[in-house]
Amino acid sequence: MTVGAAKRNLVEVSGLRVCYGRYEAVKGVSFCLREGEVLGIVGESGSGKSTIAKALMKLEEVSSGTVAIDPSSTMQMIFQDAVGSLNPRMTARATLCEVLVLNGERDPGRRAEELVEAVGLPPAALDQYPREMSGGQCQRVSIARALATGSDILVADEPVSALDVSVQARILNLLRRLNREKGLSIILIAHDLAVVKNICDRVVVMEKGVAVDSGETGEVFASPRSDYTKRLLAAVPGKKLKPAPARIADY
């Protein structure tokens, strides 16, 4: 992010509640996503973080509260199960071209080639099926598919949790690069505090459906307000992601 520049809010969530019958999964959560930033939503399993992501994408019904998205912005989701999110009967080329055609692209073949290059895949990947690719490659195709829509907001729901640690770092580096070079705003859902610390500008910490901490990532990690955040930090002393190589090579 550019320090000192005022950033407009692209997403504003106020008093969000999501209930399943009598069970309240998300309890009055409020936050915003600023233009050009990576916002982390972190918490243990069952904290409500993935429910928030689905509510943002209208995959879950909002019980009360508001979700406001800047009218000039569009939003796409990257799913945890990269392989499962792709059609097994379609090559990467067919997957991308389908989206591009629906979005009015006049030369979908050329644009598909540009997209796979942008996410660090070789041109040969365009003619591969999901079963022929690694988990990291499939996640790159999923990211390229999101970019194919022209969206400027990505909601990434645990996008690296099913990947090997070395591949995790490469995918996170890719997301950060897209954020910096293309100005994408990203909401990153994660349970790993090391992931959030390495990529996010700001963070919201979730516990049992409640946002118990929020703010600039460095400040939250240095001076957590809630006991829950302190316990999470204490549980991962010195944990770091394996550094990514200078050249992306997980294919």
Short mmCIF file of C-alpha atoms in Angstrom, two decimals, residues 10-18 20 26 29-34 37 39-42 48-70 73-79 151 153-157 185-190 202 204 206:
data_model
loop_
_atom_site.label_atom_id
_atom_site.label_comp_id
_atom_site.label_asym_id
_atom_site.label_seq_id
_atom_site.Cartn_x
_atom_site.Cartn_y
_atom_site.Cartn_z
CA LEU A 10 -14.43 -0.82 -1.48
CA VAL A 11 -16.29 -3.09 0.92
CA GLU A 12 -18.06 -2.01 4.10
CA VAL A 13 -19.54 -4.64 6.43
CA SER A 14 -21.65 -3.44 9.34
CA GLY A 15 -23.24 -5.54 12.09
CA LEU A 16 -23.12 -8.73 9.99
CA ARG A 17 -25.01 -11.67 11.47
CA VAL A 18 -25.35 -15.11 9.89
CA TYR A 20 -28.27 -21.35 10.94
CA VAL A 26 -21.34 -14.66 12.84
CA VAL A 29 -19.15 -8.26 12.77
CA SER A 30 -18.07 -4.96 11.20
CA PHE A 31 -15.02 -4.18 9.06
CA CYS A 32 -14.00 -2.56 5.79
CA LEU A 33 -11.72 -3.37 2.88
CA ARG A 34 -9.76 -0.42 1.60
CA GLU A 37 -4.96 -3.45 0.52
CA LEU A 39 -7.17 -7.61 4.66
CA GLY A 40 -6.77 -10.80 6.67
CA ILE A 41 -9.64 -12.47 8.51
CA VAL A 42 -8.10 -15.06 10.81
CA GLY A 48 -16.99 -17.78 11.44
CA LYS A 49 -14.34 -16.53 9.04
CA SER A 50 -15.33 -18.68 6.04
CA THR A 51 -19.00 -17.93 6.70
CA ILE A 52 -18.14 -14.25 6.33
CA ALA A 53 -16.47 -14.94 2.98
CA LYS A 54 -19.54 -16.82 1.73
CA ALA A 55 -21.84 -14.07 2.97
CA LEU A 56 -19.81 -11.50 1.03
CA MET A 57 -20.27 -13.58 -2.12
CA LYS A 58 -24.01 -14.16 -1.39
CA LEU A 59 -23.37 -17.88 -0.97
CA GLU A 60 -24.82 -17.62 2.54
CA GLU A 61 -27.91 -15.67 3.52
CA VAL A 62 -27.29 -12.66 5.77
CA SER A 63 -29.55 -12.73 8.83
CA SER A 64 -29.03 -9.03 9.60
CA GLY A 65 -26.54 -6.24 9.06
CA THR A 66 -25.27 -4.82 5.79
CA VAL A 67 -22.65 -5.61 3.17
CA ALA A 68 -21.96 -2.63 0.90
CA ILE A 69 -19.69 -2.97 -2.14
CA ASP A 70 -18.45 0.01 -4.11
CA SER A 73 -16.07 -2.65 -8.14
CA THR A 74 -16.65 -6.35 -8.76
CA MET A 75 -15.65 -9.25 -6.56
CA GLN A 76 -14.65 -12.86 -7.22
CA MET A 77 -13.84 -15.76 -4.90
CA ILE A 78 -10.88 -18.15 -4.77
CA PHE A 79 -11.81 -21.38 -3.04
CA SER A 151 -12.69 -8.00 -10.90
CA ILE A 153 -11.59 -7.48 -5.41
CA LEU A 154 -10.62 -11.07 -4.58
CA VAL A 155 -12.00 -13.04 -1.66
CA ALA A 156 -9.54 -15.86 -1.00
CA ASP A 157 -10.97 -18.48 1.36
CA SER A 185 -7.81 -5.51 -3.13
CA ILE A 186 -7.86 -8.87 -1.36
CA ILE A 187 -9.73 -10.36 1.59
CA LEU A 188 -7.67 -13.31 2.76
CA ILE A 189 -9.34 -15.90 5.00
CA ALA A 190 -6.82 -17.92 7.01
CA ARG A 202 -4.69 -5.17 8.27
CA VAL A 204 -9.54 -9.02 11.82
CA MET A 206 -12.37 -13.94 14.84
#
